[in-house]
Short mmCIF file of C-alpha atoms in Angstrom, two decimals:
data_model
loop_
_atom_site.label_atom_id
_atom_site.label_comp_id
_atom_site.label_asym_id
_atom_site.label_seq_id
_atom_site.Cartn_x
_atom_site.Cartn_y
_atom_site.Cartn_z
CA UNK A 113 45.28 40.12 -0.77
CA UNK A 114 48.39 37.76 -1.43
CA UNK A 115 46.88 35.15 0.37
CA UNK A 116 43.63 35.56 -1.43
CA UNK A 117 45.58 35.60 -4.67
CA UNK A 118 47.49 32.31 -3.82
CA UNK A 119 44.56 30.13 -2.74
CA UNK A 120 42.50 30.80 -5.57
CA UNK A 121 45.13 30.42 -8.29
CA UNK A 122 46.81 27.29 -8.38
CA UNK A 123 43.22 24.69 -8.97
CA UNK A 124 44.28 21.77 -10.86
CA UNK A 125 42.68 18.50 -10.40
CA UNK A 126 42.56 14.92 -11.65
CA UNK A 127 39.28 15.19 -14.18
CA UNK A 128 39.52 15.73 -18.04
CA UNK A 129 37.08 18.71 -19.48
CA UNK A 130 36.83 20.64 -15.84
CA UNK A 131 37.64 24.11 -16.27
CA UNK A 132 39.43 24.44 -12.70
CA UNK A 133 40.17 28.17 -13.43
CA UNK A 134 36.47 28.78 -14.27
CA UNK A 135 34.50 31.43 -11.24
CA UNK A 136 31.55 29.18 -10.78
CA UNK A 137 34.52 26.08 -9.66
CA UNK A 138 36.89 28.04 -7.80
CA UNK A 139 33.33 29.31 -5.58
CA UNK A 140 32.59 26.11 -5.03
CA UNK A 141 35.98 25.02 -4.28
CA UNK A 142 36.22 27.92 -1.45
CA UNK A 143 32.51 27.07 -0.07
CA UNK A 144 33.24 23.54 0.39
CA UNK A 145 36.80 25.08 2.28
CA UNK A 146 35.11 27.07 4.98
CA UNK A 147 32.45 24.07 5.33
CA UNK A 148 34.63 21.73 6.29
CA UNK A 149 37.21 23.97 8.33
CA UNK A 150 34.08 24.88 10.06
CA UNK A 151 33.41 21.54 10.72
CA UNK A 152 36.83 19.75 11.40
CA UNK A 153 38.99 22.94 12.10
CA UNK A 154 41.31 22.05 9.61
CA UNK A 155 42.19 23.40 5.90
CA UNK A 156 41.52 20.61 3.25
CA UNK A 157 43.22 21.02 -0.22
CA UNK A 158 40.89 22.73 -2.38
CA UNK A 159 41.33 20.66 -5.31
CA UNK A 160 40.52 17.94 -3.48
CA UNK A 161 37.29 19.29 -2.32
CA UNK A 162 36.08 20.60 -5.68
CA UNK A 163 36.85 16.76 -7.56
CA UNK A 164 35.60 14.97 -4.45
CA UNK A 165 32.21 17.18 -5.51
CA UNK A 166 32.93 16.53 -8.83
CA UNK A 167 33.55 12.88 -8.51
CA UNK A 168 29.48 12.82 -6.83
CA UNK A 169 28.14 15.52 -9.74
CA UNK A 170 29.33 15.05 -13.14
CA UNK A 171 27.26 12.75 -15.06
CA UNK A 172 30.57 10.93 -16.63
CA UNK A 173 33.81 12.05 -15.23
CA UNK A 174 37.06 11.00 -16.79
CA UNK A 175 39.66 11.24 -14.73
CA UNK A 176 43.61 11.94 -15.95
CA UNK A 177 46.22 9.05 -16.28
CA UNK A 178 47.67 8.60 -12.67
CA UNK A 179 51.12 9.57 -14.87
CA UNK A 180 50.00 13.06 -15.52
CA UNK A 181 49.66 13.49 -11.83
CA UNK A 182 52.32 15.09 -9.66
CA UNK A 183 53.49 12.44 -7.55
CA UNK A 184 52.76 14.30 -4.10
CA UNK A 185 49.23 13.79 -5.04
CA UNK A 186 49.01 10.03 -6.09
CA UNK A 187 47.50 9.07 -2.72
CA UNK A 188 44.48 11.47 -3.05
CA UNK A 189 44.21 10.73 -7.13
CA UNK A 190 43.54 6.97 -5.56
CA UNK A 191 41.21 7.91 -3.03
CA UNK A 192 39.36 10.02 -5.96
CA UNK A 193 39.15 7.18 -8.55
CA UNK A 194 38.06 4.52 -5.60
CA UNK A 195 35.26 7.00 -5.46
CA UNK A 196 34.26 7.06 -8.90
CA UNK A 197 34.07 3.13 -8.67
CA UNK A 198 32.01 2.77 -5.27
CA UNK A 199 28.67 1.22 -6.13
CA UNK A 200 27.53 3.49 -2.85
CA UNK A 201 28.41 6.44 -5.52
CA UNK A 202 26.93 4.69 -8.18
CA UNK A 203 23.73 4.66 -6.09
CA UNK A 204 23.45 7.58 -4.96
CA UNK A 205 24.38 9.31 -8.32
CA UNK A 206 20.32 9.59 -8.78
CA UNK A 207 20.42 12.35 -6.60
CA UNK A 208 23.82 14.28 -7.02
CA UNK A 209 24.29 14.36 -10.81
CA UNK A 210 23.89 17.57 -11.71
CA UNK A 211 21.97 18.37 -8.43
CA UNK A 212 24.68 21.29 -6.62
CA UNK A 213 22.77 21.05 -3.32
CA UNK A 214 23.08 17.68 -3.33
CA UNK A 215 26.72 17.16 -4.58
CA UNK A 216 27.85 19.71 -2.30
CA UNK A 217 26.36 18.33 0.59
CA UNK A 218 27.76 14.91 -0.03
CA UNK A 219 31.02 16.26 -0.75
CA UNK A 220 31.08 17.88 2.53
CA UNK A 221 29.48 14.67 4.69
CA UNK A 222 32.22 12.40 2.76
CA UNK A 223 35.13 14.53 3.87
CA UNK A 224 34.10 15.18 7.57
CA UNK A 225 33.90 10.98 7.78
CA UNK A 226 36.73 10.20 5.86
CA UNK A 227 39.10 12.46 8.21
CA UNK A 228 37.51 10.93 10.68
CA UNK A 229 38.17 7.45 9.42
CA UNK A 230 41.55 8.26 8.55
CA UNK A 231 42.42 9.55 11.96
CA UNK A 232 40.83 6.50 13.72
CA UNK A 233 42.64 4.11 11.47
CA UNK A 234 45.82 5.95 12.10
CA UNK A 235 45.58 6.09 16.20
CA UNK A 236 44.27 2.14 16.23
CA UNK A 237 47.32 0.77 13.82
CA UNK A 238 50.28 -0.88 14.78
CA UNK A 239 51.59 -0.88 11.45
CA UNK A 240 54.45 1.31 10.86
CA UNK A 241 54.00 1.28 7.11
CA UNK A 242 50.16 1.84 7.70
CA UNK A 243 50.37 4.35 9.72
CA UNK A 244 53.35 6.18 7.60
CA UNK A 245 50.44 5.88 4.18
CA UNK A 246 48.10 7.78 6.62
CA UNK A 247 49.87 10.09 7.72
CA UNK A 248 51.10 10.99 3.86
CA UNK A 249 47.50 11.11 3.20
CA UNK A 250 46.35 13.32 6.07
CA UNK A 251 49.37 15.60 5.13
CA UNK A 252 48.15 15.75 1.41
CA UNK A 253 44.58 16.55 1.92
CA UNK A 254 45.25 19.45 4.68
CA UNK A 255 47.91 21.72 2.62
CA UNK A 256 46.73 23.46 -0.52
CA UNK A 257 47.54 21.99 -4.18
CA UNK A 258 50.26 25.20 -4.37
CA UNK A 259 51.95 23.53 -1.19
CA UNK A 260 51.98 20.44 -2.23
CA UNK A 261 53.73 21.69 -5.70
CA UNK A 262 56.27 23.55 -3.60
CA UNK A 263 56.92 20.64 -1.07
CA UNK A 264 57.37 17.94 -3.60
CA UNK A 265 60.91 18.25 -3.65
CA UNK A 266 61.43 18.45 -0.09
CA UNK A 267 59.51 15.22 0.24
CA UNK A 268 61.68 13.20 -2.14
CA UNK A 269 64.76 14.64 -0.19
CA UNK A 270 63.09 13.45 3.00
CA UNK A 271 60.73 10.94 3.86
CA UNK A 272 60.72 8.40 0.74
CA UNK A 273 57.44 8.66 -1.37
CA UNK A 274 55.72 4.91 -1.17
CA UNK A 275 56.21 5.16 -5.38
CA UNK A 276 59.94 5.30 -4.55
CA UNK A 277 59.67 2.95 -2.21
CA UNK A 278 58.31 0.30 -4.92
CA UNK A 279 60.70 1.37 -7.38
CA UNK A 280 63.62 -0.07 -4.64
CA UNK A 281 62.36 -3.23 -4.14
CA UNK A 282 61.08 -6.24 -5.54
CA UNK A 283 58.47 -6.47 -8.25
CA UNK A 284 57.15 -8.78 -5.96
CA UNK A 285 56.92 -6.83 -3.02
CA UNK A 286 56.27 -4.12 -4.90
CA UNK A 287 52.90 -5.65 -6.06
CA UNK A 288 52.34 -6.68 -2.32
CA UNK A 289 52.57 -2.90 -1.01
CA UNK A 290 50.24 -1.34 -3.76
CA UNK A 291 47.78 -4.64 -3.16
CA UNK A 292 47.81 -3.34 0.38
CA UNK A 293 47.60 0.14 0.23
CA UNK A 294 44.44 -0.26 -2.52
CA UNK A 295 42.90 -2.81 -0.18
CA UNK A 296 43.68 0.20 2.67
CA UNK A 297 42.01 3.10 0.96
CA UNK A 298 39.31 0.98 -0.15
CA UNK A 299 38.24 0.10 3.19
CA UNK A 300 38.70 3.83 4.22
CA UNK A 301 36.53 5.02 1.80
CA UNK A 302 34.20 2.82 1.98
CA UNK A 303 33.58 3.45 5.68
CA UNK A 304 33.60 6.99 5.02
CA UNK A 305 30.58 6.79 2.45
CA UNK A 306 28.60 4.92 4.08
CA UNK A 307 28.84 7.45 6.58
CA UNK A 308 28.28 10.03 4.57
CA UNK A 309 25.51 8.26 2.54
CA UNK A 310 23.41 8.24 6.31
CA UNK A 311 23.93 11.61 6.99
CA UNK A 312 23.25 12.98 3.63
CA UNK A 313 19.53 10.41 3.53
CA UNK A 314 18.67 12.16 7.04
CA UNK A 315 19.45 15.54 4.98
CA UNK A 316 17.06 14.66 2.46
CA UNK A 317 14.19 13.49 4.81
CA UNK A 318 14.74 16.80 7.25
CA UNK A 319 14.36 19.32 3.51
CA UNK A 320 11.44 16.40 2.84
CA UNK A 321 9.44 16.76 5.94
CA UNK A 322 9.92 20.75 6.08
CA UNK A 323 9.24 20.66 2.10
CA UNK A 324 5.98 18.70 2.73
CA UNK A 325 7.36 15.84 0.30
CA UNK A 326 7.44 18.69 -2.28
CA UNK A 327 10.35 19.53 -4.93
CA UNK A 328 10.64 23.59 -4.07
CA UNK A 329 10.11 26.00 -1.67
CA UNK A 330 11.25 26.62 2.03
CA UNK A 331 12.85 22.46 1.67
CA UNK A 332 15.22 23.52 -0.82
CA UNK A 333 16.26 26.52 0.59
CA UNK A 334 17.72 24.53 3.53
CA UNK A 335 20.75 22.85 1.63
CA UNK A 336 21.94 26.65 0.34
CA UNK A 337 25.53 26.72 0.10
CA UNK A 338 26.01 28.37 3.42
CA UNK A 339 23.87 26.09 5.64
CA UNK A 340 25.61 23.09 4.82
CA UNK A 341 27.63 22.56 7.87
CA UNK A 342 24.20 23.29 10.12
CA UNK A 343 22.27 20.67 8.14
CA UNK A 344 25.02 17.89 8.52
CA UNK A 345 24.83 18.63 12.27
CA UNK A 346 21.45 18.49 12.54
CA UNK A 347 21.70 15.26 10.14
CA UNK A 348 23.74 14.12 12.83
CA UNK A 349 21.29 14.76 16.05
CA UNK A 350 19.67 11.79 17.50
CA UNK A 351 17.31 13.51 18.77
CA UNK A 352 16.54 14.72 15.05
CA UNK A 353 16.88 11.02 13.61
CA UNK A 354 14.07 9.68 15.78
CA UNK A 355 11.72 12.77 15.31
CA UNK A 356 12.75 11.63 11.46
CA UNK A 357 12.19 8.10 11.78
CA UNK A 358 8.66 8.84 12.89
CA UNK A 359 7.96 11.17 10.14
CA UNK A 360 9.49 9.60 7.41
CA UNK A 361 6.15 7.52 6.87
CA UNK A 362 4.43 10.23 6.47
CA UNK A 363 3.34 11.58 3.22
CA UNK A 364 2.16 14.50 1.95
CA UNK A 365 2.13 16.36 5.21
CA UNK A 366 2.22 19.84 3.67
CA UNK A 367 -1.15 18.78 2.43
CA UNK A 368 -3.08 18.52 5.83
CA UNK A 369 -4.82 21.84 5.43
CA UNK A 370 -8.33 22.26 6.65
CA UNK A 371 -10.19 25.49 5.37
CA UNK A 372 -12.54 26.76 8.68
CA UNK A 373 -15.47 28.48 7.93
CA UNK A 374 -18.01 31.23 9.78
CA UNK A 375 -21.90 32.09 9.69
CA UNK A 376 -21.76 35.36 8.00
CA UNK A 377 -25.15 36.84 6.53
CA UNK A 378 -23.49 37.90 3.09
CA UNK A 379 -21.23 34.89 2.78
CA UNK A 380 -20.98 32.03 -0.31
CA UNK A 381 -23.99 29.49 0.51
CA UNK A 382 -22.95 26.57 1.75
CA UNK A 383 -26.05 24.57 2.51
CA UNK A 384 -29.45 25.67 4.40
CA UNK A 385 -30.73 25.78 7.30
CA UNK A 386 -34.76 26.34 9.24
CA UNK A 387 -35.13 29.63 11.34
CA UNK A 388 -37.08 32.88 11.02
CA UNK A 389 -37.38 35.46 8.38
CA UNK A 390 -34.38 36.86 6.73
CA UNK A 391 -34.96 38.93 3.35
CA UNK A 392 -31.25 38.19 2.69
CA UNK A 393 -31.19 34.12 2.86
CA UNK A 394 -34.47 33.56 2.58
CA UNK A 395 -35.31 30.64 0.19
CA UNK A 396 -37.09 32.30 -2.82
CA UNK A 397 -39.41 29.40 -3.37
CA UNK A 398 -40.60 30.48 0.10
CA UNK A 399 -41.73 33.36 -0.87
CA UNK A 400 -44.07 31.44 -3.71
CA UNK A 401 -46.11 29.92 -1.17
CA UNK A 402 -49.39 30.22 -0.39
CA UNK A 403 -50.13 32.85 2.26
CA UNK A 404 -51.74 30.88 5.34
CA UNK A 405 -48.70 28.44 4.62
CA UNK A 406 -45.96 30.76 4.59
CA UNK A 407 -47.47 32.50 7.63
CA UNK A 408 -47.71 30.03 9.55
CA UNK A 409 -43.93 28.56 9.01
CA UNK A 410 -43.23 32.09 10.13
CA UNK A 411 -44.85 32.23 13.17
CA UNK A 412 -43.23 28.67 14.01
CA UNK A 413 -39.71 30.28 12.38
CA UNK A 414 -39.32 27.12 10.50
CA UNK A 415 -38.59 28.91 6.62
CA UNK A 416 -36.07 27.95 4.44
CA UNK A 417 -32.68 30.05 4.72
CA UNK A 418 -29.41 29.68 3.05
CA UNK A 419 -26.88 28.72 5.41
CA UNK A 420 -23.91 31.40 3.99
CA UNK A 421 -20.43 31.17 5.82
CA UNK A 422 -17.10 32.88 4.91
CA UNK A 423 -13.82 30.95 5.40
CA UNK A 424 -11.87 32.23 8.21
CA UNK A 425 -8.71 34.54 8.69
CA UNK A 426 -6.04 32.08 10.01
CA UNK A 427 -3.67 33.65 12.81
CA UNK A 428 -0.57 31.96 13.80
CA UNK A 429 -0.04 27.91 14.55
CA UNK A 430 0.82 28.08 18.64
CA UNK A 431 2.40 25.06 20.26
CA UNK A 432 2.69 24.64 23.82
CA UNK A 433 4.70 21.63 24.26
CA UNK A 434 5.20 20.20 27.73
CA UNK A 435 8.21 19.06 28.86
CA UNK A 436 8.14 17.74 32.53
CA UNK A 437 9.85 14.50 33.64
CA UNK A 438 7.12 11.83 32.80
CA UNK A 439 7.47 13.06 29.49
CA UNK A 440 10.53 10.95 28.81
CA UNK A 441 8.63 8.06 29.48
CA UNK A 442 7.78 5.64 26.41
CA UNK A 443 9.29 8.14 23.94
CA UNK A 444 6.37 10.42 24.81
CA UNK A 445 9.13 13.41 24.07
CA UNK A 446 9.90 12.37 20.91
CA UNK A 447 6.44 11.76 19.74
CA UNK A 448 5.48 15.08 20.93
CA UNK A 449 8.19 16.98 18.99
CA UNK A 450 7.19 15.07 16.24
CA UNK A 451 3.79 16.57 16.21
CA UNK A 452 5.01 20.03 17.12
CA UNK A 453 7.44 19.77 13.56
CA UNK A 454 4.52 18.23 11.93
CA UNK A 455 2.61 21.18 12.86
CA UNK A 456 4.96 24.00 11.78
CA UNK A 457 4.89 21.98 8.61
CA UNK A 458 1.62 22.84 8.37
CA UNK A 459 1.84 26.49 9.18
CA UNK A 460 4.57 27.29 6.43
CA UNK A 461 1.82 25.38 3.82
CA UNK A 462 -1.07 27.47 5.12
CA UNK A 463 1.15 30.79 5.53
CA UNK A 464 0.81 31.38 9.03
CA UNK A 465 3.17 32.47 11.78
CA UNK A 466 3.95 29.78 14.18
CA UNK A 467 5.17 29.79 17.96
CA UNK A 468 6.39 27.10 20.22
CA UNK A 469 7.08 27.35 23.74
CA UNK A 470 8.09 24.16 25.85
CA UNK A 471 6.92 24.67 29.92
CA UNK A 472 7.03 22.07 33.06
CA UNK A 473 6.49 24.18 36.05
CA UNK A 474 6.92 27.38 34.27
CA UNK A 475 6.97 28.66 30.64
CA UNK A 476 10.22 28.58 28.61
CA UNK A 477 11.08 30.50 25.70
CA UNK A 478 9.22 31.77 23.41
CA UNK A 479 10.10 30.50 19.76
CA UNK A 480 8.93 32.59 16.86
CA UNK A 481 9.18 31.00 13.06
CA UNK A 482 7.70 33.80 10.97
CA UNK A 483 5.63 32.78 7.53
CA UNK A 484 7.62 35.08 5.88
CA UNK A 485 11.32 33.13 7.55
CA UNK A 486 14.59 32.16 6.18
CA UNK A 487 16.50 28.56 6.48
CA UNK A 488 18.15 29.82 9.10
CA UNK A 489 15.05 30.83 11.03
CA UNK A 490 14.08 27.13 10.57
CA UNK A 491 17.35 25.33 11.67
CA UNK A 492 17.69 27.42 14.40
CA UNK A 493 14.04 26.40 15.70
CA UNK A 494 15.09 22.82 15.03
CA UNK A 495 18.23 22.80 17.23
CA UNK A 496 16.21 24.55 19.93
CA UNK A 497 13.72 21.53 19.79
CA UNK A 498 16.23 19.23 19.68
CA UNK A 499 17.90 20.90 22.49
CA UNK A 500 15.10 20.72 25.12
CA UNK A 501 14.99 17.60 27.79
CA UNK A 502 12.04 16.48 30.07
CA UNK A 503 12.39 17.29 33.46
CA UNK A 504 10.25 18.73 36.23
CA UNK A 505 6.73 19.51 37.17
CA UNK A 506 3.80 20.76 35.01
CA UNK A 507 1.37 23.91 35.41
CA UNK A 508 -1.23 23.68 32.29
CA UNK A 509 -2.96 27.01 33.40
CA UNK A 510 0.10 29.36 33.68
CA UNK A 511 1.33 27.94 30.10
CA UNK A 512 -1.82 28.34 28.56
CA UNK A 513 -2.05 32.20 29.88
CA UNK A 514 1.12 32.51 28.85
CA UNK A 515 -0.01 31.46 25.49
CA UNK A 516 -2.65 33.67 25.04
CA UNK A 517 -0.57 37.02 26.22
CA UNK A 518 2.09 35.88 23.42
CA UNK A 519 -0.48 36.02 20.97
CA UNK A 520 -2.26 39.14 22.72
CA UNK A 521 1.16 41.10 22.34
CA UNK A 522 2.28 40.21 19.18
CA UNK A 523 -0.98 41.41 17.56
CA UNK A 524 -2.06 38.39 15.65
CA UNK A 525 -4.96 38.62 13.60
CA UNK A 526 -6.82 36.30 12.35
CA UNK A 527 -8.18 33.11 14.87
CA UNK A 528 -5.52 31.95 15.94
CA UNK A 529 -4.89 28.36 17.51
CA UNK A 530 -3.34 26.73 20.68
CA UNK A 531 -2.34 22.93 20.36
CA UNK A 532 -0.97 21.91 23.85
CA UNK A 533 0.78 18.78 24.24
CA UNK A 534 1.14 17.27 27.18
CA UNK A 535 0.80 13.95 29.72
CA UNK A 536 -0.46 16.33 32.29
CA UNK A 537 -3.69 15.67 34.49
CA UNK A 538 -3.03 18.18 37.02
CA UNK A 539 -6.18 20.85 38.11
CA UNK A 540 -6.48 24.18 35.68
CA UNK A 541 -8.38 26.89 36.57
CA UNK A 542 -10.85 26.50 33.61
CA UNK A 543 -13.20 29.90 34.12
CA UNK A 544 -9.89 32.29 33.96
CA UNK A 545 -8.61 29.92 30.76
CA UNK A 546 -11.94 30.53 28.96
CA UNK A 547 -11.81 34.04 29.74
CA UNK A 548 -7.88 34.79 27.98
CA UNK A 549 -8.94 32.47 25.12
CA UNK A 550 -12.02 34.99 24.22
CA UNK A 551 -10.19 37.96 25.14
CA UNK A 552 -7.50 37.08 22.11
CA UNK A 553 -9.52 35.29 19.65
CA UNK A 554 -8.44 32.37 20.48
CA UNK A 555 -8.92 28.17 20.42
CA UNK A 556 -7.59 25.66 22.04
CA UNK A 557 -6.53 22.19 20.58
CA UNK A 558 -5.42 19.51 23.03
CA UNK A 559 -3.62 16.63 22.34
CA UNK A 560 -3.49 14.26 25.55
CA UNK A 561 -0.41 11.14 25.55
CA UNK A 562 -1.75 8.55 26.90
CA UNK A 563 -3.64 9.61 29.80
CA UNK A 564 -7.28 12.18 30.34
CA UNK A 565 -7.99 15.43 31.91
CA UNK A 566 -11.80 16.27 31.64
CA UNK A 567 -11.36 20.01 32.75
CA UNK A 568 -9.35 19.87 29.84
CA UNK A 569 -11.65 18.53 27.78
CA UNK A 570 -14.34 20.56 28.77
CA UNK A 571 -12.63 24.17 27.32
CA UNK A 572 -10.66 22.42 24.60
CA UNK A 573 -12.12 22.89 21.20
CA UNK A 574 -11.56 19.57 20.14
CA UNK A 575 -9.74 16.77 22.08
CA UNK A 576 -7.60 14.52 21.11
CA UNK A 577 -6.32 11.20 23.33
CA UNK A 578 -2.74 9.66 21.61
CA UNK A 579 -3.31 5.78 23.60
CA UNK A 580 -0.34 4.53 20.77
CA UNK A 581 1.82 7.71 20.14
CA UNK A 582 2.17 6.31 16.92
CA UNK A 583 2.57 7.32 13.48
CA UNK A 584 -1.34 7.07 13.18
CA UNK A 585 -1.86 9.08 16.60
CA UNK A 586 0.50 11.25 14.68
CA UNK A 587 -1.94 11.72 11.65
CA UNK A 588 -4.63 12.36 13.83
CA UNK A 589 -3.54 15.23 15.74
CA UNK A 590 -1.98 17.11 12.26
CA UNK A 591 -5.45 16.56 10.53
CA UNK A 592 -7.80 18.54 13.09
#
């Protein structure tokens, strides 16, 4: 409780008009802690976490005089106003001001690089006074602003402060050392957001592409508070990138819905059709005819019926995605996975479960993304992608069985639908595939890369052939 009581009193930052002891700051201030000690394993000062986020979300920040600031936090008062003048800020402002998702996930990406830049600088200098400047920064951003109060003294009986160190010398050289040390954390920072600026960008495509290019809705959900740290590492997968790269030219996924429809004798009409008498679609005009006519287009079945259909109940979205050694070949993997995300894209717009289940020789694991999931559900499913690497054989028919007693246990209603991926043009035993397919309702979507299997072709409900694996292949395959 006294710890408690000492981290989350002593918030006092560098902006004018920011209530520091306000609830809503000090949460934030304490999320954006455990992110980044998640991340790096240390503990960064909290007021320098909540003004970093501040520096990214306020749509005009003032900051204090750099007098008003206790002198054991001048180094981090000049990394925070270097900020605030960084056209990469100024950019990227468009999508942090007043955005918390956004400003709290750049906040977070910035710090994790500019440790990281800090610490690089520091082990490749052979600077003494360099390398004493980082260290003094390090040292500031990992103790809490109640530490640094209490240490201030200590420091100025120690190690000299590089503002005491200007006051001894020469105006001249006293110029020199804060030219460098501007020109220092300038370069710094700079590295560190433009770092930060490409993580947070393949952020914002991964809530895009899951979002369907839309503003709300399982996209948004993703950058919550407590999946920050998750969605920077998948932001920093390069697996995840490429799959990315291949989407990002991709619009309006989300809206690849086609509505399937079945003959059903009390349905909506949907056109008409010739065949034999039917008091429930019969054509009324038909029945106006004269009688030799009307007889005779019966005995020949050739009367006008409505064609009536109702749309079908959808069952879950089931990938089988193979992953045997020639599919590293030509990016074939990455292409693939592409679809598969694509897919589940598709799914959450149309409210549907989806599966995916990678198999070379054998079946792997099952994957499960209910319609009804949470962010988590969702990043977890895209690490496991990510995860997966091509090697070994390929047996279509066990992973299409496999399939089909997934879908057979879990009680899916609806029809539901198979989409197997693959390079494969090995033998399947085509009667006994048939045979599962009916038994659980059922179809079976095939999406070939780059090669042809005419068994497959044969059972598949439609066939597709990817000669490019390209972004239009892509489109293809998502629109069946």
């Amino acid at each position: 409780m006294m710890r408690r009581r000492r981290l989350n009193s002593a918030l006092e930052g560098f902006f004018e008009g920011v209530d520091y002891k306000d609830i809503i700051t000090r949460y934030r201030a304490n999320v954006l802690h455990e992110s980044v000690k998640r991340i790096l394993n240390v503990s960064v000062d909290k007021t320098f976490l909540v003004d970093t986020f501040h520096s990214f979300y306020l749509p005009v920040p003032f900051l204090k005089k750099e007098d008003e600031i206790p002198e054991p936090k001048r180094l981090l008062y000049k990394i925070i106003n270097e900020t605030l003048n960084s056209p990469i800020v100024h950019e990227n402002r468009k999508f942090t001001i007043l955005n918390t998702n956004y400003g709290m996930l750049y906040t977070v990406a910035y710090i994790k690089s500019l440790v990281e830049s800090l610490r690089k600088r520091y082990e490749s200098t052979t600077d003494s006074k360099e390398k004493e400047t980082l260290s003094q920064i390090l040292d500031q951003m990992s103790t809490s602003s109640l530490e640094n109060q209490q240490d201030a003294n200590q420091k100025k009986e120690g190690t000299c402060s590089i503002e005491q160190q200007k006051g001894r010398n020469g105006s001249q050289q006293n110029q020199q050392q804060e030219e460098q040390l501007e020109k220092l954390i300038e370069e710094i920072n700079k590295d560190a957001l433009i770092k930060a600026e490409e993580k947070v960008k393949t952020a914002m495509q991964l809530e895009n592409m899951m979002n369907g290019g839309q503003s709300a809705g399982m996209g948004s959900s993703l950058l919550h508070d407590e999946n920050i740290d998750n969605v920077l590492e998948l932001a920093e997968n390069t697996e995840i990138k490429k799959i990315l790269e291949l989407l990002s030219g991709l619009t309006g996924l989300g809206t690849f819905t086609k509505k399937r429809y079945t003959e059903f004798q009390r349905g909506e009409v949907h056109g008409y059709k010739i065949g034999s008498f039917d008091d429930e679609r019969i054509v009324p005009s038909e029945l106006a005819l004269p009688d030799d006519l009307f007889y005779a287009k019966l005995a020949e079945s050739e009367l006008l019926l409505q064609e009536r259909k109702i749309r079908e109940a959808k069952g879950a979205i089931y990938v089988l995605l193979d992953k045997s050694g020639s599919m590293e070949e030509n990016e074939k993997k990455i292409w693939a996975k592409a679809v598969a995300l694509a897919l589940y894209n598709r799914a959450r717009k149309e409210k549907r479960d989806y599966y995916i289940r990678f198999f070379d020789g054998t079946p792997y694991q099952l994957y499960k993304v209910s319609k009804k999931s949470k962010a988590n559900d969702v990043m977890n499913m895209l690490r496991y992608i990510a995860s997966i690497r091509a090697s070994g054989g390929t047996n279509i028919s066990r992973a299409i069985i496999t399939a089909c007693e997934d879908i057979k246990d879990g009680h899916v209603k609806g029809t539901s639908e198979i989409i197997l991926i693959t390079d494969g043009e090995d033998e399947i035993d085509s009667y006994k595939i048939k045979r599962v397919l009916k038994e659980v309702n059922a179809k079976l979507f095939t999406v070939m890369i780059k090669g042809n299997n005419e068994n497959l072709s044969r059972i598949s409900e439609e066939y597709f052939i990817a000669k490019k694996v390209d972004q239009g292949d892509l489109l293809s395959v998502i629109k069946y």
